PDB file of C-alpha atoms in Angstrom:
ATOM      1  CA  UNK A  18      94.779 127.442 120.752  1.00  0.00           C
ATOM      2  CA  UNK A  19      95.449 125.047 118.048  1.00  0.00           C
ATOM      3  CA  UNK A  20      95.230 121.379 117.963  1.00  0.00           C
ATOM      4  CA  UNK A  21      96.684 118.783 115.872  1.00  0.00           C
ATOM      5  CA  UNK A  22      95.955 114.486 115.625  1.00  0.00           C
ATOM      6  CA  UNK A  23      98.205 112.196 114.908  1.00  0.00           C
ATOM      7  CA  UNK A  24      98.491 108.671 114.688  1.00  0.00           C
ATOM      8  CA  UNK A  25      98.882 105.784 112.457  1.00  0.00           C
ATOM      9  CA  UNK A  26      96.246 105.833 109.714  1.00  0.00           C
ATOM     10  CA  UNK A  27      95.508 101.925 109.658  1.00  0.00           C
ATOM     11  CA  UNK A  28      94.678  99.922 112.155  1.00  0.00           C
ATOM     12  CA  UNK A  29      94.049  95.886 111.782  1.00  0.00           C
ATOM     13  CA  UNK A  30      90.723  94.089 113.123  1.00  0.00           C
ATOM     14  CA  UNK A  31      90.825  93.608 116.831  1.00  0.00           C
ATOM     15  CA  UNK A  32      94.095  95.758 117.163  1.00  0.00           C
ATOM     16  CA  UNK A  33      94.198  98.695 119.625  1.00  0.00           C
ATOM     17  CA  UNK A  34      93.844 102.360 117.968  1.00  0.00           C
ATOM     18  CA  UNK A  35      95.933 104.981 118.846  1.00  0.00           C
ATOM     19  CA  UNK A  36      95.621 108.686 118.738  1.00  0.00           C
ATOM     20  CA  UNK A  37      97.529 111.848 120.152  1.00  0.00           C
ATOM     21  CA  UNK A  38      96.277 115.487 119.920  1.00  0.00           C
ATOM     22  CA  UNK A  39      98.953 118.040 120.457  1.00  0.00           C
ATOM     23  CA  UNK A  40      97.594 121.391 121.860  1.00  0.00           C
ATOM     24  CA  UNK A  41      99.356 124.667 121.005  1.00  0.00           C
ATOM     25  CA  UNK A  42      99.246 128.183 121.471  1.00  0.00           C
ATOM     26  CA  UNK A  43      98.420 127.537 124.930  1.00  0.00           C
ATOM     27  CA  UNK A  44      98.526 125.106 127.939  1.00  0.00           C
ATOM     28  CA  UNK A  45      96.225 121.918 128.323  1.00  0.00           C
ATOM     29  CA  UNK A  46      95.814 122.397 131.697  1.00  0.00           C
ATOM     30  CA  UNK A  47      94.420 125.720 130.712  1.00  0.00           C
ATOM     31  CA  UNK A  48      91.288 125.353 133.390  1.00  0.00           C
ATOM     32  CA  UNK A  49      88.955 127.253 130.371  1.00  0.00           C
ATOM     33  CA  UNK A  50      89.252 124.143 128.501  1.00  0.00           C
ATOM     34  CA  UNK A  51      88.882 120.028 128.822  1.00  0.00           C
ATOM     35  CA  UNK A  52      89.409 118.182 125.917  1.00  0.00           C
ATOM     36  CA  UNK A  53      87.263 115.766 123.643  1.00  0.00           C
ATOM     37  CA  UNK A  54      87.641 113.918 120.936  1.00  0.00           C
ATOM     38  CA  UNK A  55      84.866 112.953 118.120  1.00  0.00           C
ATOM     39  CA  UNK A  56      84.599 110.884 114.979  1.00  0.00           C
ATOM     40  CA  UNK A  57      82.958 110.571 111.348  1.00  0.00           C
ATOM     41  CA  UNK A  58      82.496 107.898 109.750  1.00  0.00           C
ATOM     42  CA  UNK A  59      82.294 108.373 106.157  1.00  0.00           C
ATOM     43  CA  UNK A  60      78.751 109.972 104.976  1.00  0.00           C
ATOM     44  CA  UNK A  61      77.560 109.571 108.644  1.00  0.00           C
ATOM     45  CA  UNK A  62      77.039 112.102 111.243  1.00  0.00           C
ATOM     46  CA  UNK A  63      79.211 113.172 114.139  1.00  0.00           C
ATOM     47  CA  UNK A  64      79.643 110.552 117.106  1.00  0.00           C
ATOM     48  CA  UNK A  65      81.215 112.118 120.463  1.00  0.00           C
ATOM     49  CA  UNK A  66      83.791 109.635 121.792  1.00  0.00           C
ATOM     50  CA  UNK A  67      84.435 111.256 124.719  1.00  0.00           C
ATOM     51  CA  UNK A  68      86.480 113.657 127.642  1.00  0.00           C
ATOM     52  CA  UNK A  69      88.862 114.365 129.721  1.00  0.00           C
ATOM     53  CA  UNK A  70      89.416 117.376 132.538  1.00  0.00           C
ATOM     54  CA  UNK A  71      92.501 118.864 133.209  1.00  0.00           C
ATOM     55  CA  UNK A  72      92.331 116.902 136.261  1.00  0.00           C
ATOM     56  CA  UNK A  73      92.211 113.436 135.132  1.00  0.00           C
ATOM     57  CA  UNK A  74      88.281 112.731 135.360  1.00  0.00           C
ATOM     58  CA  UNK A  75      86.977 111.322 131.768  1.00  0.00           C
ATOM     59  CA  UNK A  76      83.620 110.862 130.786  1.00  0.00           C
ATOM     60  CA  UNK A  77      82.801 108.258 127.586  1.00  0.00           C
ATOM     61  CA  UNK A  78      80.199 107.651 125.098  1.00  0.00           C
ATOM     62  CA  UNK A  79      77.932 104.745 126.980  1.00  0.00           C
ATOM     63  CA  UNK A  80      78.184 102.812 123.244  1.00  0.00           C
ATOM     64  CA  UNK A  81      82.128 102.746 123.458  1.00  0.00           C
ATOM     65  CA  UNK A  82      83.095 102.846 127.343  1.00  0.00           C
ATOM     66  CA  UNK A  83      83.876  99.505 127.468  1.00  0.00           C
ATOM     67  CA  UNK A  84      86.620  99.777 124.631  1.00  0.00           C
ATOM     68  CA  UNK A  85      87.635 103.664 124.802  1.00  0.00           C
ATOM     69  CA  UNK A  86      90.589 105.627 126.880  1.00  0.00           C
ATOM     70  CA  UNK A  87      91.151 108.892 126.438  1.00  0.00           C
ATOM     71  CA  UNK A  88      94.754 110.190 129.064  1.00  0.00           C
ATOM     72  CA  UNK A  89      96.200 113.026 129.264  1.00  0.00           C
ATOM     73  CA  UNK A  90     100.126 113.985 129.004  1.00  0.00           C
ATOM     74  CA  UNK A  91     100.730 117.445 130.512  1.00  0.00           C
ATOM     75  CA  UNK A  92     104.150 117.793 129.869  1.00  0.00           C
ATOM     76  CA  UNK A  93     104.119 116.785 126.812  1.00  0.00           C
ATOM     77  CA  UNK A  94     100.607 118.942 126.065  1.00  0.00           C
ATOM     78  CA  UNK A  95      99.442 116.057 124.504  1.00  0.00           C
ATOM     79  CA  UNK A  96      96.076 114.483 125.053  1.00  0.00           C
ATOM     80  CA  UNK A  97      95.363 110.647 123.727  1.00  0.00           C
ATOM     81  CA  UNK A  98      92.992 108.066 122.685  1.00  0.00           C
ATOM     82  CA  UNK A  99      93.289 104.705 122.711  1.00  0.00           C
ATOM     83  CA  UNK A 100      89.928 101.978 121.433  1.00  0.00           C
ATOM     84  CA  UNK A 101      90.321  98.953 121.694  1.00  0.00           C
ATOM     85  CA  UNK A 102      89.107  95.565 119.692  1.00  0.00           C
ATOM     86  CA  UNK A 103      88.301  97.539 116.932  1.00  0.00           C
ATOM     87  CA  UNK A 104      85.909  96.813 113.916  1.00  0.00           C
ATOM     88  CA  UNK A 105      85.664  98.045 110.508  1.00  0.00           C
ATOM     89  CA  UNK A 106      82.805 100.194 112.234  1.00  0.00           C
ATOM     90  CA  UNK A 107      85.637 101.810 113.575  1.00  0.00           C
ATOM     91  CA  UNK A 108      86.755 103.416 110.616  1.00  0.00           C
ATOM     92  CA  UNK A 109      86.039 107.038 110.302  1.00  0.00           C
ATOM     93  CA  UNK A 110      87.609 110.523 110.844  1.00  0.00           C
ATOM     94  CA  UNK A 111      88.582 111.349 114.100  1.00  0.00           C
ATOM     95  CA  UNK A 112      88.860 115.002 115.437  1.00  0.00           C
ATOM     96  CA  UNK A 113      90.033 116.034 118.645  1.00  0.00           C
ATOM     97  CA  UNK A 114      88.473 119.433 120.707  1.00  0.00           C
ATOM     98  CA  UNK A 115      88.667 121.692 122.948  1.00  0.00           C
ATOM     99  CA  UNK A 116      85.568 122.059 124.896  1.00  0.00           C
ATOM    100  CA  UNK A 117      84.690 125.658 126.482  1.00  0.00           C
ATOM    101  CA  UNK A 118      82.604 125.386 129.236  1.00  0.00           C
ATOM    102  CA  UNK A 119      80.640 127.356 132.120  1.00  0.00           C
ATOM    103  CA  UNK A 120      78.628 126.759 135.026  1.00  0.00           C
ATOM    104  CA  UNK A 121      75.934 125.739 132.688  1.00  0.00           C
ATOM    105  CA  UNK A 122      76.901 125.144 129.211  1.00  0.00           C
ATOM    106  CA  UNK A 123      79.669 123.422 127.186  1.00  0.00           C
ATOM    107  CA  UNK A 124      80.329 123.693 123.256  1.00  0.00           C
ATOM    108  CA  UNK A 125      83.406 122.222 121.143  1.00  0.00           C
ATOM    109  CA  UNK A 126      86.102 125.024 120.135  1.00  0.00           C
ATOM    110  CA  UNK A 127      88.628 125.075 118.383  1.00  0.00           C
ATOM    111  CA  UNK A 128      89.060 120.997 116.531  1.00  0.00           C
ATOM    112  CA  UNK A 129      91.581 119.782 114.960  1.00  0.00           C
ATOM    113  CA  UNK A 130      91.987 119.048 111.301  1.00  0.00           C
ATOM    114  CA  UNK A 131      90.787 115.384 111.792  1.00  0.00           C
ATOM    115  CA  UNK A 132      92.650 112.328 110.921  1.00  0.00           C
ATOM    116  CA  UNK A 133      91.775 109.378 108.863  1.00  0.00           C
ATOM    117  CA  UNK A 134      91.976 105.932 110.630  1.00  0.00           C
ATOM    118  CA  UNK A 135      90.539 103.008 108.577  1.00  0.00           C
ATOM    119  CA  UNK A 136      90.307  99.433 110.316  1.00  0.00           C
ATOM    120  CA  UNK A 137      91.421  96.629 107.935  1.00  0.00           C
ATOM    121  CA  UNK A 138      93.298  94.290 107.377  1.00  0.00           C
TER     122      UNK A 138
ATOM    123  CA  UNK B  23      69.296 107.469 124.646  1.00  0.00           C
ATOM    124  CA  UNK B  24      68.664 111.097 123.433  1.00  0.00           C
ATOM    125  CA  UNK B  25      68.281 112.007 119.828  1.00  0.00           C
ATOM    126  CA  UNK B  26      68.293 115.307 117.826  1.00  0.00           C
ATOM    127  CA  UNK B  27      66.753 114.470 114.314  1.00  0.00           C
ATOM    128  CA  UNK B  28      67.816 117.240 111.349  1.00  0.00           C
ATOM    129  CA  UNK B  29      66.305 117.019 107.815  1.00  0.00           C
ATOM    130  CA  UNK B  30      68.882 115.406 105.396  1.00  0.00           C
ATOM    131  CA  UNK B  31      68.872 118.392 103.338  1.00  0.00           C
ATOM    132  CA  UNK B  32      67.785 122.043 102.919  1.00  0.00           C
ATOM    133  CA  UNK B  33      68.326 124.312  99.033  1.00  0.00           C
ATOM    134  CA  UNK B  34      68.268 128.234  99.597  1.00  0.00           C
ATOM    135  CA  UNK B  35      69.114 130.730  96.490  1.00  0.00           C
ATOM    136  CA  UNK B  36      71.354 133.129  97.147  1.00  0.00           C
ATOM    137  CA  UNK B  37      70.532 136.064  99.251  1.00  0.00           C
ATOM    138  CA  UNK B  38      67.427 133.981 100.918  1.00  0.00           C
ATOM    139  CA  UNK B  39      66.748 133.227 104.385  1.00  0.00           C
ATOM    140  CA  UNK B  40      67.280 129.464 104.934  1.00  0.00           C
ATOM    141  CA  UNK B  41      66.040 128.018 108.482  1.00  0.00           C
ATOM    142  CA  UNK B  42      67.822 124.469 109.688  1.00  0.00           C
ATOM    143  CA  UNK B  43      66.089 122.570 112.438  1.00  0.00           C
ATOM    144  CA  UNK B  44      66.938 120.208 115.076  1.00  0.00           C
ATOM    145  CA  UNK B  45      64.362 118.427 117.213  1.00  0.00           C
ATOM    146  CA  UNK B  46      64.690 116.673 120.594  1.00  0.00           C
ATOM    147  CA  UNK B  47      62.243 116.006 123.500  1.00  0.00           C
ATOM    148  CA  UNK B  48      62.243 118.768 125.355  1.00  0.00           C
ATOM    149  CA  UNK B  49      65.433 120.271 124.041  1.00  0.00           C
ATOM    150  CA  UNK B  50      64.526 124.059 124.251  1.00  0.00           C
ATOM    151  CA  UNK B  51      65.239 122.745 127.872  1.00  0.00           C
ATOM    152  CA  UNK B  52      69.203 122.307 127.252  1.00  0.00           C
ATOM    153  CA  UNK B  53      71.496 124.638 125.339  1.00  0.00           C
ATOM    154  CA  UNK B  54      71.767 123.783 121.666  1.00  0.00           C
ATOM    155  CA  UNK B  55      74.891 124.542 119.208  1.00  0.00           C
ATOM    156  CA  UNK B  56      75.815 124.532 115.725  1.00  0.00           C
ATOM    157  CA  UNK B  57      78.790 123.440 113.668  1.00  0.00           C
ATOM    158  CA  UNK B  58      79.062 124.767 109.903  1.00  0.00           C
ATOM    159  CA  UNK B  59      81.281 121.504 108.432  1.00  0.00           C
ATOM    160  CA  UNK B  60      82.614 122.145 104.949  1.00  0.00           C
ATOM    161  CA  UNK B  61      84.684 119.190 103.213  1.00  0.00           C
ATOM    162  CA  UNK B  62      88.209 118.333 103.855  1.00  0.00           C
ATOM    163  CA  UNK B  63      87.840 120.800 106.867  1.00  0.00           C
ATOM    164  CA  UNK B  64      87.251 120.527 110.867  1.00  0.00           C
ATOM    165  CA  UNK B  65      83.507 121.160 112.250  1.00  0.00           C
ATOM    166  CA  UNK B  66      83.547 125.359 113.224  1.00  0.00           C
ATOM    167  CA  UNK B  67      81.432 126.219 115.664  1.00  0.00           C
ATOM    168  CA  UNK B  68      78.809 128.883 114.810  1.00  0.00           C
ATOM    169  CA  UNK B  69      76.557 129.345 117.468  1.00  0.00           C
ATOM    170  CA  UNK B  70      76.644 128.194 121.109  1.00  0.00           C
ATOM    171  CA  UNK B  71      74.261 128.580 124.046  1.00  0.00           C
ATOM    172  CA  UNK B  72      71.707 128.436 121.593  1.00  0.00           C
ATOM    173  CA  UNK B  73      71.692 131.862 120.484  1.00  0.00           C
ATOM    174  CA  UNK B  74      75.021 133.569 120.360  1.00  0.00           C
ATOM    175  CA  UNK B  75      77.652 133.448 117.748  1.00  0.00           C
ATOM    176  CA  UNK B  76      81.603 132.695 118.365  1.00  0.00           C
ATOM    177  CA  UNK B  77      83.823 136.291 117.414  1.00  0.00           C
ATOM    178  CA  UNK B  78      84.396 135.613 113.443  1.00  0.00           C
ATOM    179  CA  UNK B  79      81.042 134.723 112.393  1.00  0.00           C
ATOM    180  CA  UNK B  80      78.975 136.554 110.392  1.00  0.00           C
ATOM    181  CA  UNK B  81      76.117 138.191 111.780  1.00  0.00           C
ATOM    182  CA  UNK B  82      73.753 136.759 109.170  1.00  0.00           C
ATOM    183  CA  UNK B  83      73.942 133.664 111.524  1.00  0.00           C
ATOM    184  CA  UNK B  84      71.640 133.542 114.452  1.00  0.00           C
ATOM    185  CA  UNK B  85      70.044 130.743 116.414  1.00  0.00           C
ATOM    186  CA  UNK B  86      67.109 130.105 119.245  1.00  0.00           C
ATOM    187  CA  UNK B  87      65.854 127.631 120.523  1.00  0.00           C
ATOM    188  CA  UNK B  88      62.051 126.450 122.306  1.00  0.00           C
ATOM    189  CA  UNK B  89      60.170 123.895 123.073  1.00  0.00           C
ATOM    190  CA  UNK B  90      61.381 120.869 121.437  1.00  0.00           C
ATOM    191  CA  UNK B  91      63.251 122.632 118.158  1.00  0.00           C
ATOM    192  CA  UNK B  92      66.299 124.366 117.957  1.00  0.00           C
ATOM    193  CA  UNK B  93      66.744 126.400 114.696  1.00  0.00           C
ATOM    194  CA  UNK B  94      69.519 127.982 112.409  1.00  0.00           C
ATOM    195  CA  UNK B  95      69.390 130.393 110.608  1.00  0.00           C
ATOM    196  CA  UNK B  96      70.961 132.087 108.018  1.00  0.00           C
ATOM    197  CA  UNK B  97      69.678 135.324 106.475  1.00  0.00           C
ATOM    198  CA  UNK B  98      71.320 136.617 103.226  1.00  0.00           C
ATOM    199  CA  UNK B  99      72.643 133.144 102.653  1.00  0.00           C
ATOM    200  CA  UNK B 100      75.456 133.358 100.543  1.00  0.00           C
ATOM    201  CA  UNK B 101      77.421 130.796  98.541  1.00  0.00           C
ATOM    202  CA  UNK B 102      80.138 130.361 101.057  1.00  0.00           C
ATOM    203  CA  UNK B 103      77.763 129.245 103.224  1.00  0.00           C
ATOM    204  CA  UNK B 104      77.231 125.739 101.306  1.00  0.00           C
ATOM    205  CA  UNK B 105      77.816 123.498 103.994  1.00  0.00           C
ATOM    206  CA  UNK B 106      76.547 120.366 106.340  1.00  0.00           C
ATOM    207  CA  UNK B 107      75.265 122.227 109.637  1.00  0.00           C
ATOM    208  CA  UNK B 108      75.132 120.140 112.471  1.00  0.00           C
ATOM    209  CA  UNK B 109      72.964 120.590 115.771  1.00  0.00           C
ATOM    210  CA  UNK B 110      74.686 119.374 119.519  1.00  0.00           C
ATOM    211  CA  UNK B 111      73.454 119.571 122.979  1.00  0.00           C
ATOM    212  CA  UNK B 112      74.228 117.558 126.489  1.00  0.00           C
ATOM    213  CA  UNK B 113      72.457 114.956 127.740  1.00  0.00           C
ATOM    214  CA  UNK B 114      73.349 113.054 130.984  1.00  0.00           C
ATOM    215  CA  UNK B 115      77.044 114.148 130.402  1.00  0.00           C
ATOM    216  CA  UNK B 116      76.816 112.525 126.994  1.00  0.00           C
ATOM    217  CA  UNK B 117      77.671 114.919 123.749  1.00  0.00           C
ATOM    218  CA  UNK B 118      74.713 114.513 121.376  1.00  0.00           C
ATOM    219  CA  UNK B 119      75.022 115.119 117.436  1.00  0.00           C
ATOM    220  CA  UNK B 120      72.207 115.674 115.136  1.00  0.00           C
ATOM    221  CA  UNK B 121      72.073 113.681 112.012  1.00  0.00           C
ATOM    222  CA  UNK B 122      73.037 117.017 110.045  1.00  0.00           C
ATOM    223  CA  UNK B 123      71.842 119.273 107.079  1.00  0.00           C
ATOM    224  CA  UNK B 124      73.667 119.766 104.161  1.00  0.00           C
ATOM    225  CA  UNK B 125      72.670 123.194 103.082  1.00  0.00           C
ATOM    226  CA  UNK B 126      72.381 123.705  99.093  1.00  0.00           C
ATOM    227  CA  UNK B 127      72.778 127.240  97.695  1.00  0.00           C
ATOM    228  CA  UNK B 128      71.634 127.127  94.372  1.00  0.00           C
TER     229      UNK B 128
END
């Protein structure tokens, strides 16, 4: 499985961002899998944003529920993110993952390249 | 909100051992993974549930994981290996990042 973002690479203060990962080599409602995504800013650590299931059900970061959406496009294979009001705090790389999970444990595999978005205006 | 704390930095010469840490309350309690991040590249994952290591990686990587530390490390460190490692684990349903190591091989 291989995953790919895209998106535009500049978003203006208090504009919507807008992300797509494109899964391939396999299907996203592959049940082995949900989906993530996960940003950088620049010289900081990694921040989990936050999931979906192949069923629909997301969880979210508690620090960006209020402005995050991550859907889910099957027939396109497509999974998206969408943050709202955003700041130059915003402005970081963002990866998307697949998540392998069992009964009791989860870890991020395979990510994507990672695409720059930087908030200004 | 739970926090894993990593030291900023580690230096190893080549062909040494070099040991990464990650510390959370109680986190020996969860599962713990690592993620080798080199630049201009995506995070790989090199060990999950806290000990075992994905099909590709080198067996000079190995993990555990007790009490309140998770560790990784890397035997035979070579210069490939020069990298920012960073520590994860669940908490609550929330994805939790350490701070990261960047790991010098001098």
């Amino acid at each position: 499985v291989q995953l790919q973002e895209s998106g535009p690479g500049l978003v203006k203060p208090s504009q919507t961002l807008s992300l797509t990962c494109t899964v391939s080599g396999g299907s996203i409602t592959n049940t082995n899998y949900y989906w993530s995504w996960i940003r950088q800013p620049a010289g900081k650590g990694l921040e989990w944003i936050g999931r979906i299931y192949t069923t629909g059900s997301t969880n979210y970061n508690p620090s960006l529920k209020s402005r995050v959406t991550i859907s889910l496009d099957t027939s396109k294979n497509q999974f998206s993110l969408k943050l709202n009001s955003v700041t130059t705090a915003d402005t970081a790389i963002y990866y998307c993952a697949g998540v392998t999970y069992t009964t009791s444990s989860n870890w991020f595999d395979p990510w994507g390249q990672g695409t720059l978005v930087t908030v200004s205006s | 909100s739970y926090e894993l704390t990593q030291p900023p930095s580690v230096s190893v010469s080549p062909g040494q051992t070099a040991s990464i840490t990650c510390s959370g309350d109680k986190l020996g309690d969860k599962y713990a993974c690592w993620y080798q991040h080199k630049p201009g590249q995506s995070p790989v994952l090199v060990i999950f549930q806290d000990t075992k290591r994905p099909s590709g990686i080198p067996e000079r990587f190995s993990g555990s994981n007790s009490g309140n530390t998770a560790t990784l490390t890397i035997s035979g460190t070579q210069a490939m290996d020069e990298a920012d490692y960073f520590c994860q684990t669940w908490d609550s349903s929330t994805a939790v990042f350490g701070g990261g190591t960047k790991l010098t091989v001098l």
